XYZ file of C-alpha atoms in Angstrom:
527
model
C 4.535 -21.136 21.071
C 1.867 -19.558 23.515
C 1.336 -15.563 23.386
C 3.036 -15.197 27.045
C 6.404 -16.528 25.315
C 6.761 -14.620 22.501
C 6.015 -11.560 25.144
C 8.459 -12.947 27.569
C 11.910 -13.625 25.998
C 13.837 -16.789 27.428
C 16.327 -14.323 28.955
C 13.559 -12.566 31.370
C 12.075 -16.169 32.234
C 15.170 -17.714 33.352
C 17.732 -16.413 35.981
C 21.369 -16.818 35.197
C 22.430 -15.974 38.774
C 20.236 -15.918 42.313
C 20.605 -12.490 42.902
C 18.714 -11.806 39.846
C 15.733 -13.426 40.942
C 13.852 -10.633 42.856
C 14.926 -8.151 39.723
C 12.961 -10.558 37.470
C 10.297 -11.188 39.441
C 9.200 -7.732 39.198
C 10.080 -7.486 35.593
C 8.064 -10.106 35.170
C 5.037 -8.502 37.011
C 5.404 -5.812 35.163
C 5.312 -7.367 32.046
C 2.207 -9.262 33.217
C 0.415 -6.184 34.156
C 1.242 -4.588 30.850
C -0.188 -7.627 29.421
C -2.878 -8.216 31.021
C -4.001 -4.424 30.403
C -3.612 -4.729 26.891
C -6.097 -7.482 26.574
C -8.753 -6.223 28.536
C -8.461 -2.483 27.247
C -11.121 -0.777 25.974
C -10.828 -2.213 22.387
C -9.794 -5.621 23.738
C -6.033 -5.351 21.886
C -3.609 -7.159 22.950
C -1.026 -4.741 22.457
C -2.940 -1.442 23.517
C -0.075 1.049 22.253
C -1.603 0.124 18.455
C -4.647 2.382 19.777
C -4.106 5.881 18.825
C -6.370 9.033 19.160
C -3.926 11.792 17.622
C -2.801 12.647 14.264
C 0.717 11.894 13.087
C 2.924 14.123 11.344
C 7.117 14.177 11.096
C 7.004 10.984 13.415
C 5.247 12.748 15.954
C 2.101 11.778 17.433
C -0.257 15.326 17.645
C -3.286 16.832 18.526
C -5.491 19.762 16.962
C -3.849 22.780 17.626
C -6.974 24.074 18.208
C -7.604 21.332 20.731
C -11.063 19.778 19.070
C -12.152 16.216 18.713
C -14.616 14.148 16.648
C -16.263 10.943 18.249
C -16.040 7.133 16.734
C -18.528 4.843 17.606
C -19.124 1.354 16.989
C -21.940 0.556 13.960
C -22.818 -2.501 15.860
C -23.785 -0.839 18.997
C -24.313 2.260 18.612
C -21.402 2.620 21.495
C -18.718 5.466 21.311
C -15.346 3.641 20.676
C -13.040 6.846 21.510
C -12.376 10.755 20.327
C -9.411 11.393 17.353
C -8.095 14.554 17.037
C -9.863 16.514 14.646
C -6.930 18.132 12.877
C -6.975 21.204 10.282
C -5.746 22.884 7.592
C -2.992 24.235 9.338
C -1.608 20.764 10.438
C -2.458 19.471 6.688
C -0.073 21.720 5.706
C 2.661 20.526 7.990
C 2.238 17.181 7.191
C 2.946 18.238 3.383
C 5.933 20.393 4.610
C 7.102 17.133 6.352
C 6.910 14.680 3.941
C 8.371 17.241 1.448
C 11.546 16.962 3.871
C 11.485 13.315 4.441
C 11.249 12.872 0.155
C 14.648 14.003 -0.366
C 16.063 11.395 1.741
C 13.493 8.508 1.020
C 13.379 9.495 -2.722
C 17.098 8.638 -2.955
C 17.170 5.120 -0.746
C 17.551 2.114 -2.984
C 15.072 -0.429 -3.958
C 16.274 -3.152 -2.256
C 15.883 -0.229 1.047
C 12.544 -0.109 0.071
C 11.613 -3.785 -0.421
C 12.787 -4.322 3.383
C 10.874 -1.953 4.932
C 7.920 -3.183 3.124
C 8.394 -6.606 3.895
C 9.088 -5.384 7.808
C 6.094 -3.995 7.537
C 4.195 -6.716 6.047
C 5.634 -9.366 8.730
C 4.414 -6.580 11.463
C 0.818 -6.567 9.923
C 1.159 -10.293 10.013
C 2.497 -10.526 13.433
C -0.262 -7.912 14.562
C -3.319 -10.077 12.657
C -5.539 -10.504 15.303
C -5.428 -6.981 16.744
C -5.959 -5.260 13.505
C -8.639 -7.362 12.626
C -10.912 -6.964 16.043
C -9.887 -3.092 15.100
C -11.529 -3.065 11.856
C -14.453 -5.083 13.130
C -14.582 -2.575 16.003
C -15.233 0.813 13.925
C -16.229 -0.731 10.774
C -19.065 -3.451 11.884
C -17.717 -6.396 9.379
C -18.025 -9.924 11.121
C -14.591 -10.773 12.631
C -14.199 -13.667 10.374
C -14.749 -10.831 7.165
C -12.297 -8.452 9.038
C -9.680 -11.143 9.297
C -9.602 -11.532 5.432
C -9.007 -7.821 4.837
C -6.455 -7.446 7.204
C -5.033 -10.379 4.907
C -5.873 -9.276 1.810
C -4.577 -5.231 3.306
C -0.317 -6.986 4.124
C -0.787 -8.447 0.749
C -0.205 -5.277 -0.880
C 2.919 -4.730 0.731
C 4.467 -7.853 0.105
C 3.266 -7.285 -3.663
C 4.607 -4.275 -3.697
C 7.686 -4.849 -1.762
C 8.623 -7.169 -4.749
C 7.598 -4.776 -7.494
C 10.067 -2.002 -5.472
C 12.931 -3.743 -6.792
C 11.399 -4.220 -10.526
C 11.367 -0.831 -11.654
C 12.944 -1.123 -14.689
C 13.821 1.299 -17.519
C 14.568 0.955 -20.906
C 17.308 1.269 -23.524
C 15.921 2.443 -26.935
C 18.021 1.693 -29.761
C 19.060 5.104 -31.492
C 19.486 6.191 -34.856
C 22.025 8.414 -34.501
C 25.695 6.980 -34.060
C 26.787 8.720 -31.223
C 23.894 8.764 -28.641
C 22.189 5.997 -26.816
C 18.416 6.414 -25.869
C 17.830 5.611 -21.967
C 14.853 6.075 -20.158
C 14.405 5.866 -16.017
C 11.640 5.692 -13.673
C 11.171 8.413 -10.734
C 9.378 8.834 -7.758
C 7.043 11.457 -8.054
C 6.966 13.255 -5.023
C 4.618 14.077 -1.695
C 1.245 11.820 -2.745
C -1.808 12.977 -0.766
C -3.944 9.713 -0.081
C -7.493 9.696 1.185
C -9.516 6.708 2.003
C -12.830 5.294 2.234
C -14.340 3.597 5.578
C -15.590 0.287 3.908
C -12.035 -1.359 3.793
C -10.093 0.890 6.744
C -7.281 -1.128 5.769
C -6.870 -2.799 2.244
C -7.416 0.898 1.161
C -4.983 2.238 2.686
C -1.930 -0.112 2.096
C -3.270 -0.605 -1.466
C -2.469 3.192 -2.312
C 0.418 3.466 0.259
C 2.465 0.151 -0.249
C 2.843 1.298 -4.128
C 3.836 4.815 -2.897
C 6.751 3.835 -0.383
C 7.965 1.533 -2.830
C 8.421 4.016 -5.578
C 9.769 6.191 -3.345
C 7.303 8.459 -2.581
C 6.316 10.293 0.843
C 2.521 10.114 1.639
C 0.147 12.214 3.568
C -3.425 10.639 4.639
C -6.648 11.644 5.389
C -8.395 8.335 6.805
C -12.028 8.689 7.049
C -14.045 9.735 10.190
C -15.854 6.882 10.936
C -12.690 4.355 10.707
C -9.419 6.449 11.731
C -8.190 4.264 14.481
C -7.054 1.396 11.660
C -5.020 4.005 9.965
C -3.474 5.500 12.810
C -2.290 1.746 13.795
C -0.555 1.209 10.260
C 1.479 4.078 10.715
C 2.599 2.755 14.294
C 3.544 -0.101 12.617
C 5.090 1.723 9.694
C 7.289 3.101 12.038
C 7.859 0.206 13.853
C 9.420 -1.302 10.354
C 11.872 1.528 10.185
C 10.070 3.766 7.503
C 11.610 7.068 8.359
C 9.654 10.348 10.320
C 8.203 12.436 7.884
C 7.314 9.484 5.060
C 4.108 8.806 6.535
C 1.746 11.222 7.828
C -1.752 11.264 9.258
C -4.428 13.806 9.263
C -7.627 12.748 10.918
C -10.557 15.140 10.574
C -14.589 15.601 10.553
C -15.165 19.311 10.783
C -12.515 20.297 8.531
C -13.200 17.909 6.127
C -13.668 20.391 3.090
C -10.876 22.348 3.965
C -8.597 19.409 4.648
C -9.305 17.017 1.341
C -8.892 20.693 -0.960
C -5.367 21.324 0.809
C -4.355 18.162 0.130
C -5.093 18.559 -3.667
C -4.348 22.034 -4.188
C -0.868 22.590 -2.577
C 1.899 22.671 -4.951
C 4.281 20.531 -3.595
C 1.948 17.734 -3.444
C 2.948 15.885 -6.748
C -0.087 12.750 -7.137
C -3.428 12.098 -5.560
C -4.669 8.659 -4.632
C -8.654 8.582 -3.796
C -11.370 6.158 -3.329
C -14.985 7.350 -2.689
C -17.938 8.495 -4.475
C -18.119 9.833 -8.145
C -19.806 13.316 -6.740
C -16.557 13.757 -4.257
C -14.036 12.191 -6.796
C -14.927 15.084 -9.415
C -14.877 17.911 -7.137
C -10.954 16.398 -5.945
C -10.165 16.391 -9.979
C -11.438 19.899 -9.855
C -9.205 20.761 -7.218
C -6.114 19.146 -8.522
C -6.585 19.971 -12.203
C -5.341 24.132 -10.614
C -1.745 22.361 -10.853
C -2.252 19.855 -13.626
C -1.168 16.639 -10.605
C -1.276 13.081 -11.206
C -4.312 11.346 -10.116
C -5.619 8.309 -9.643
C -9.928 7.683 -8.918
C -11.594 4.630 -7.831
C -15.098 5.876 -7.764
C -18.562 4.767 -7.820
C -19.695 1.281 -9.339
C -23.074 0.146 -10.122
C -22.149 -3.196 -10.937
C -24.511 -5.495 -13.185
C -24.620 -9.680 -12.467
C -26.068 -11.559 -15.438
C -26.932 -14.810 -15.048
C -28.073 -16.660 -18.598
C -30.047 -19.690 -19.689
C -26.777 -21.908 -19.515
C -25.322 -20.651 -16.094
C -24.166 -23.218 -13.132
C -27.395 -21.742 -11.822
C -26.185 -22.891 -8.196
C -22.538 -21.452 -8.945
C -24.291 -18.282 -9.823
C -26.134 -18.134 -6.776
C -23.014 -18.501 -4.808
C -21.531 -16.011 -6.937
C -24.136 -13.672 -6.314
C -23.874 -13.985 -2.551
C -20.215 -13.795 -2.644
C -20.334 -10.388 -4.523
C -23.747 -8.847 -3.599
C -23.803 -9.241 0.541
C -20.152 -9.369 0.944
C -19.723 -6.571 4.140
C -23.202 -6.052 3.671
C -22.973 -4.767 0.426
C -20.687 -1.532 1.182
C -18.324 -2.701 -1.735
C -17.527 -0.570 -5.082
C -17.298 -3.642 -6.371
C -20.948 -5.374 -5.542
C -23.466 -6.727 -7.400
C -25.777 -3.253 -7.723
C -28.505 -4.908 -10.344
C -29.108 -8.723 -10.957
C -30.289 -9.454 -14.560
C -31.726 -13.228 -14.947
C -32.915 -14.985 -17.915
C -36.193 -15.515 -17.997
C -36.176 -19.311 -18.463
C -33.902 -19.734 -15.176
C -35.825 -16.474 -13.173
C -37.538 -18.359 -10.653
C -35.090 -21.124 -9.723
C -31.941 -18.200 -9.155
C -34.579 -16.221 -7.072
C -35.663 -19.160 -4.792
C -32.488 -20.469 -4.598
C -30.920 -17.159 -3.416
C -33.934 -16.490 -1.298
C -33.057 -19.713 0.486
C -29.740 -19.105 1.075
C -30.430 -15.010 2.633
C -32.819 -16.908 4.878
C -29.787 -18.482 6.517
C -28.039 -15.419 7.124
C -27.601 -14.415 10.829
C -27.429 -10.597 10.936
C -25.410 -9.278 14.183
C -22.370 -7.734 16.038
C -19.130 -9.275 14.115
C -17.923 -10.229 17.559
C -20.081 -12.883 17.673
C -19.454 -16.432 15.944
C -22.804 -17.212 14.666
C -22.901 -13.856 12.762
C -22.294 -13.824 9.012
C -23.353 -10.113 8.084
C -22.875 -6.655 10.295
C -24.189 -3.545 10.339
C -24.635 -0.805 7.804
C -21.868 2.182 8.581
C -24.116 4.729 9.449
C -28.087 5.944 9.730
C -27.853 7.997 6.284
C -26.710 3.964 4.910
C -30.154 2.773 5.866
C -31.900 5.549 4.644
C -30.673 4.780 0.986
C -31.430 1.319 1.265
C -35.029 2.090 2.329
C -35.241 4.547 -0.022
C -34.103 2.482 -3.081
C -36.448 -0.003 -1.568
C -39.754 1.918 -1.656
C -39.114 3.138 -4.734
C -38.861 -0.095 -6.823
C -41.610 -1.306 -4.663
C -44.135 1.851 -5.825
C -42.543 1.004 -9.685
C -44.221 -2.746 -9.022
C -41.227 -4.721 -7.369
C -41.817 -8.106 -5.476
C -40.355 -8.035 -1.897
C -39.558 -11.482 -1.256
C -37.182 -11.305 1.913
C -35.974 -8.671 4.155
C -37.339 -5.142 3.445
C -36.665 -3.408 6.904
C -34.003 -1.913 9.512
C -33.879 -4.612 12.218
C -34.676 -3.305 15.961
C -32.390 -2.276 18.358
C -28.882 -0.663 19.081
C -26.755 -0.501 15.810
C -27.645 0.278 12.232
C -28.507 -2.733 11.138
C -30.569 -3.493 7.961
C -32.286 -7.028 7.006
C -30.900 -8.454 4.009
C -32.844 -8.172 1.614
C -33.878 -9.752 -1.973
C -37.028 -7.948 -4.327
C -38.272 -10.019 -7.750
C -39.351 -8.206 -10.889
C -37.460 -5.002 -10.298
C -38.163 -2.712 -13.089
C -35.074 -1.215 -14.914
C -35.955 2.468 -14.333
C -36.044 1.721 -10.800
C -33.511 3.684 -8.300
C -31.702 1.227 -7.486
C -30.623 0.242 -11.041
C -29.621 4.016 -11.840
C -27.826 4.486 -8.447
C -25.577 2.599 -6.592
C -27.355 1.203 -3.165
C -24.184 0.086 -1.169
C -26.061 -2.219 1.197
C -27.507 -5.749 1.477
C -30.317 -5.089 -1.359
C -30.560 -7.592 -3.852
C -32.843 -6.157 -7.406
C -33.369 -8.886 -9.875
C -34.060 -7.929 -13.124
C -35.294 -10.286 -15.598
C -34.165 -10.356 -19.169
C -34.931 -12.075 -22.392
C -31.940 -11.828 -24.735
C -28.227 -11.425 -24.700
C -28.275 -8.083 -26.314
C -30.793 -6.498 -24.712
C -29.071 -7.716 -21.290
C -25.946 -6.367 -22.812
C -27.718 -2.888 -23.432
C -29.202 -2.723 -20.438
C -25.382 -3.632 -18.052
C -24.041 -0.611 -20.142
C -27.244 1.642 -19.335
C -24.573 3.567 -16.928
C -22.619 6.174 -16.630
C -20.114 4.180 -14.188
C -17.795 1.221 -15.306
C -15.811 -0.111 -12.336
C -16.865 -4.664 -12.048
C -19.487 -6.538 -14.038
C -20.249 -10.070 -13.405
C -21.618 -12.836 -15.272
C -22.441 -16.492 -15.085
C -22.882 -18.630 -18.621
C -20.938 -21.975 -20.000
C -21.093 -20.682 -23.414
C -17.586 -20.259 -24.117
C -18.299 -18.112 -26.506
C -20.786 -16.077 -25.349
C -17.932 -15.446 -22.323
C -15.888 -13.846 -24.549
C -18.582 -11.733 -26.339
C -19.718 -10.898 -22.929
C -16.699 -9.999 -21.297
C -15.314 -8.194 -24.147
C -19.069 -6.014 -24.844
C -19.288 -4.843 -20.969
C -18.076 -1.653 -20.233
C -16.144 -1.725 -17.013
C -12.617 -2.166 -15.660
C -13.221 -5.536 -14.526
C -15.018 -8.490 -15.405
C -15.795 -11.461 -13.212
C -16.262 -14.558 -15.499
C -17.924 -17.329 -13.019
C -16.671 -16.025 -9.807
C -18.163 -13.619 -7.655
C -14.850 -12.484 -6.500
C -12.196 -10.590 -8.146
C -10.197 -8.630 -6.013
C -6.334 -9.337 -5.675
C -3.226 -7.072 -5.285
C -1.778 -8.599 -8.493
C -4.786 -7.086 -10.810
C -4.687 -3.689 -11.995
C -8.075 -2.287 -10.109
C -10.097 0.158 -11.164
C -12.677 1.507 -13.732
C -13.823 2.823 -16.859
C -16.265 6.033 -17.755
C -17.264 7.975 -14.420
C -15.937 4.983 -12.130
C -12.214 6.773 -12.019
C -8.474 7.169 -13.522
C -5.789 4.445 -13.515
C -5.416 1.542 -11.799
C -3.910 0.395 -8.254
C -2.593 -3.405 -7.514
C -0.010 -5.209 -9.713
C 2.356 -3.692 -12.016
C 0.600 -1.007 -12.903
C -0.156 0.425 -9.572
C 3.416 1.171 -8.864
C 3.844 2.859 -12.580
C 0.650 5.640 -10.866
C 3.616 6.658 -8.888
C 6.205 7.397 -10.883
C 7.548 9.689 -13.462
C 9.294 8.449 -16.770
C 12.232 10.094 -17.405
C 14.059 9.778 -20.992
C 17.711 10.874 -20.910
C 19.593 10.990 -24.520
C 23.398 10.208 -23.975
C 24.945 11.982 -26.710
C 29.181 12.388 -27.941
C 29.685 8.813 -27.540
């Protein structure tokens, strides 16, 4: 069915009596106009009331008391997209206040409650797929294509979730006394204080959030600067699904940024802390939060290794690494940071990936021939450069790319160097954009040694048919998650998340529900 007809309900597009006709004419024209606004607004949405420039808090949609705004532009362009209210920590504390009110209702509904509104939610996302997507491509730069599959992969954790609402179970410990019975429950825990990262506006969000609302928890969120407007349209549609004022709030901010993200982990009635971001940032939170001993969960920086050995699907492994080191440019936790290659194979992965970067078509996601965007901001490129010149000065080989590409927009040429020492910069830091450092190595336990050499854990990657070498492999690296022959590993039914300084618990299948809940054991005694 076309988009006019699911606007246009057969009711308002066929007259039941002739002296209806003029009234539905200019219903009708109405409806057009609305329509036809929508499409061509500024962001191009189809349905324009998903664009919002306020905070939200207890269902209402606010601006900064103090009356301030903060600018979003477009990385691809260089183009301001629109002003968000730049809320502080005045508001932050209402939104605490609110969802502390709107937790003793939502606390209480059932499951199965739950599970609906999650699943109305998801079918809204799902409904809403194109608009959501050309918003995430708008503020975030990803190719449209790229921003399509997170919008997918974002609903997915609310129909995951949704299901795990209703699976909550407890436990009945058999007793050794007689007379009482061991039973233990599962509780929400309370107001959780979310804040997100900019490289996935969305999947972030509903990743933390979808596990929250189905425990039963109320959520306040700080979305980040550059990429507020994707947040701000989840919690239209989050109301749009029936989830009660008060159960989802949203504080946008730049200048108050500080103040804001230590509210939200020092105020009491804030029970659990969900954040994703950098390892400097994610200890200062812990700081913060550790003044009331809260839960917390940390995904935090990766530095990811990719080993490819002697007896890798050398063209699998090049796929692989393209899949998992250029992937949004390389602004993913989760990317490929430093390339290790056996010696014996060295050449044919680097010309074979060199060869395939050639053919990538750097641009505004917009446009159909583009397969990579732009970096997120001018401190992005910066790093890149900078990690660049440095293992270039150490004695790297640049052997594609190498330089920020002319023009409007931060964009950065993808880029591959050869014979990248290991004390280099970009194997002790994490670059987060389209830099490819190939390392070569001679042995598996010096490779092994050197993937460790970290003080991050969060993916690790490798490529061999040596069954057992895959399990000495994946069992010897130290990080959360292990991709075995596949560059890609993110899905909301694994538990995500790292090891060492790369975080706390884990979000995604059954665990990430279990982040928000309390265990409860209640002894039934007199029986």
């Amino acid at each position: 069915m076309g988009s006019s007809a699911r606007l246009f309900p057969r009711a308002l597009r066929v007259p039941t009596r002739q002296n209806d006709l003029n009234a539905l004419v200019l219903r009708n024209k109405i409806m057009w106009a609305r329509y036809r606004s929508a499409s061509t607004s500024t962001f191009g949405l189809r349905d324009s009331s998903l664009v919002h420039h306020q905070g939200y808090i207890d269902g209402k949609w606010v601006d900064a008391e103090d009356g301030k705004k903060f600018s979003v532009t477009n990385p691809a362009t260089s183009e301001e997209l629109g002003q968000v209210a730049d809320l502080g920590l005045d508001q932050t504390k209402q939104a605490i206040e609110a969802a502390s009110k709107a937790f003793k209702t939502w606390g209480k509904t059932t499951a199965k409650e739950r599970h609906d509104k999650l699943m109305k939610f998801y079918q809204l996302m799902k409904e809403h797929h194109e608009d959501l997507s050309r918003l995430i491509t708008l503020e975030n730069g990803k190719p449209l294509k790229e921003a399509k599959g997170e919008n997918e992969y974002s609903s997915s954790f609310l129909e995951w979730f949704a299901e795990e609402a209703v699976r909550t179970y407890g436990e009945v410990i058999p007793c050794s006394f007689a007379t009482t019975r061991n039973v233990v429950i599962k509780q929400p825990v309370g107001v959780v204080s979310i804040l997100t990262p900019w490289n996935f506006p969305s999947a972030m969000i509903t990743r933390k959030l979808g596990a929250a609302l189905a425990a039963g928890c109320t959520a306040v969120i700080k979305p980040p600067a550059e990429t507020p407007y994707t947040c701000l349209a989840l919690a239209d549609l989050a109301t749009r699904a029936g989830i009660p004022a008060g159960v989802v709030n949203i504080v946008p901010t730049h200048s108050n940024i500080s103040d804001v993200g230590r509210e939200l982990c020092e105020n009491p009635i804030v029970k659990k802390i969900s954040f994703t971001g950098s390892t400097p940032v994610a200890k200062l939170l812990y700081k913060y939060a550790a003044s009331t001993l809260k839960k917390m969960s940390i995904e935090a920086g990766g530095n990811a290794p990719f080993i490819v050995f002697d007896d890798a699907d050398i063209d699998a492994a090049v796929e692989g690494a393209l899949a998992c080191k250029f992937r949004h440019t390389g602004q993913t936790c989760v990317c490929a940071n430093r390339i290790y290659v056996q010696s014996s194979v060295y050449a044919d992965f680097a010309s074979k990936l060199a060869e395939k970067v050639a053919a990538f078509r750097v641009g505004n996601g917009f446009d159909d021939e583009t397969t990579h965007g732009p970096l997120i901001h001018e401190k992005a490129i910066e790093k890149v450069q900078k990690h660049i010149d440095d293992a270039v000065s150490r004695g790297a080989q640049l052997i594609h790319g190498g330089k920020r590409l002319e023009g409007a927009g931060s964009f950065f040429a993808p880029t591959i160097l050869a014979e990248v020492p290991s004390d280099a910069d970009v194997c002790r830091e994490e670059t987060f954009g389209p830099l490819a450092a190939l390392v070569r190595f001679e042995t598996e336990d010096e490779v092994i040694k050197l993937a460790n050499d970290t003080s991050v854990g969060l993916a690790g990657y490798f490529f061999s048919r040596d069954i057992g070498r895959v399990w000495r492999v994946a069992e010897a690296l130290e990080v959360g998650m292990v991709g075995t022959n596949t560059g890609a590993i993110s899905q909301a039914v694994i538990p995500f998340g790292g090891v060492k300084e790369s975080g706390l618990g884990r979000e995604g299948s059954s665990h990430g529900i279990e982040e928000y809940m309390n265990v409860k054991y209640i002894a039934f005694g007199g029986l």
